[in-house]
CSV table of C-alpha atoms in Angstrom, one decimal:
chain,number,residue,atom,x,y,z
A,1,UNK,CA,-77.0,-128.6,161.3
A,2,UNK,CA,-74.0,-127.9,159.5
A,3,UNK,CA,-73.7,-131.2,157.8
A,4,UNK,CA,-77.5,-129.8,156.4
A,5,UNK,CA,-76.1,-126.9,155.4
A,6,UNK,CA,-73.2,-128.1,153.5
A,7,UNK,CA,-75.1,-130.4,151.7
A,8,UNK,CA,-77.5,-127.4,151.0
A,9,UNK,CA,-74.2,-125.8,149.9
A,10,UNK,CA,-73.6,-128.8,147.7
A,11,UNK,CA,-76.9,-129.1,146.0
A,12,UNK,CA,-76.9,-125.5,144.8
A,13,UNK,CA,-73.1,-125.7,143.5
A,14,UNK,CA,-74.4,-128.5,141.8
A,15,UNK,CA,-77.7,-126.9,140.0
A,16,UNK,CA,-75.8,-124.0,139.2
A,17,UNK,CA,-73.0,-125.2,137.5
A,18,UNK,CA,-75.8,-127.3,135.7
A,19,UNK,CA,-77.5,-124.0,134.6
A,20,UNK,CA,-74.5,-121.8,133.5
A,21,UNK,CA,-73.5,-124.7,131.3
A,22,UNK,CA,-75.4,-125.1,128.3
A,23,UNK,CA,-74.8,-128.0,125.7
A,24,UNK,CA,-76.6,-129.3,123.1
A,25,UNK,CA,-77.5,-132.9,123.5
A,26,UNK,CA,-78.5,-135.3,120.8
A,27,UNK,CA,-81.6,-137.0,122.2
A,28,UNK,CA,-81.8,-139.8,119.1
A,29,UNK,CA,-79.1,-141.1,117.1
A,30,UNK,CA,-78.2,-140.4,113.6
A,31,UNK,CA,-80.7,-142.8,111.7
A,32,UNK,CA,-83.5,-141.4,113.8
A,33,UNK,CA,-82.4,-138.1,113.6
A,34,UNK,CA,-82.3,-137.9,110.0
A,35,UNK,CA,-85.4,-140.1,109.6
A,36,UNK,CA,-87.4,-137.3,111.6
A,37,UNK,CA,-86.1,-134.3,109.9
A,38,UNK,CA,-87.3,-136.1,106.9
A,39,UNK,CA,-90.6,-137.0,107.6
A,40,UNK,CA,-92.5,-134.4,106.0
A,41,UNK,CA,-91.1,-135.1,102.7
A,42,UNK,CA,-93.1,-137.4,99.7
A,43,UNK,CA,-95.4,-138.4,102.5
A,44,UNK,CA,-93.7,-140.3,105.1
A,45,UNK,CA,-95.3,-140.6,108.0
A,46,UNK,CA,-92.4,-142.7,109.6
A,47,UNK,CA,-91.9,-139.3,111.7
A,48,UNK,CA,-95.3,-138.8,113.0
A,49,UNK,CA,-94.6,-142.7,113.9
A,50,UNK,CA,-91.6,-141.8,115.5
A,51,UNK,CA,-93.6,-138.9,117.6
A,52,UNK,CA,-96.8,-141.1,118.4
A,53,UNK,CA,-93.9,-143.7,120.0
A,54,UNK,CA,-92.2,-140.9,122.1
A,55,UNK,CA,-95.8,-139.7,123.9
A,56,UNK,CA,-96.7,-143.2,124.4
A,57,UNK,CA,-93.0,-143.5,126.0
A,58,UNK,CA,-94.2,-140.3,128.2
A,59,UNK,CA,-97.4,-141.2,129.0
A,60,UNK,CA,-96.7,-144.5,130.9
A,61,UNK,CA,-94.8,-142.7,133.7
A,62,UNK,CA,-97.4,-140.2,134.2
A,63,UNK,CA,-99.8,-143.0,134.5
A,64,UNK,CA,-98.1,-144.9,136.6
A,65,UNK,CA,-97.7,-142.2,139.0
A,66,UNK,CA,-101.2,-141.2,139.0
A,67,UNK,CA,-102.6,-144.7,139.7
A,68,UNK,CA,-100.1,-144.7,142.6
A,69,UNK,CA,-101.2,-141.7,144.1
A,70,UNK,CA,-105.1,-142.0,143.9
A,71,UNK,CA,-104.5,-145.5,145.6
A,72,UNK,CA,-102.6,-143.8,148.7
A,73,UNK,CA,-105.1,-140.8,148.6
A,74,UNK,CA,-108.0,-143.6,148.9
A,75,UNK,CA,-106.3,-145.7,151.5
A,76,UNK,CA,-105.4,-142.1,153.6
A,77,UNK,CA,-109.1,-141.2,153.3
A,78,UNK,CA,-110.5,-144.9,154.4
A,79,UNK,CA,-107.8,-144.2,157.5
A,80,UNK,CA,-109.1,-140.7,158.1
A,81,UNK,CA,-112.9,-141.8,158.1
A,82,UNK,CA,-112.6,-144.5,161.0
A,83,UNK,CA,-110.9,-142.0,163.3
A,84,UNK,CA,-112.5,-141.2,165.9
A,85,UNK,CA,-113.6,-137.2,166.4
A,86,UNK,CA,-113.2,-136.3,169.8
């Protein structure tokens, strides 16, 4: 029990410290960056490109995670079906 709770203790240090500090993080380097801040100029469309790429990039997780869990809510549900009802 107090093992749980120091880790409890731990965890929360951890998030909070997380939260008070903010910093900015740069999320594509500087060729991308640029290119994307640019993209609306003289009709590129390299940027909505770069934005199509980073929801297909999202998307597959999601997926992923979705077919996973209506698999085990189908195998739970066959389970659930050949139990007996007493």
């Amino acid at each position: 029990m107090k093992l749980f709770r120091i880790l409890i203790l731990c965890v929360s240090l951890a998030i909070g410290s997380n939260a008070v500090t903010i910093t900015e993080a740069q999320a594509q380097c500087a060729m991308c960056s640029l290119n994307a801040e640019n993209s609306t100029q003289n009709g590129n469309t390299q940027g909505q490109g770069l934005n199509d790429g980073i929801l297909f990039l999202l998307a597959m997780p999601f997926l992923i995670g979705a077919g996973v869990a209506i698999l085990w809510y189908k195998k739970y549900r066959h389970k659930e079906e050949k139990s007996p009802i007493f």
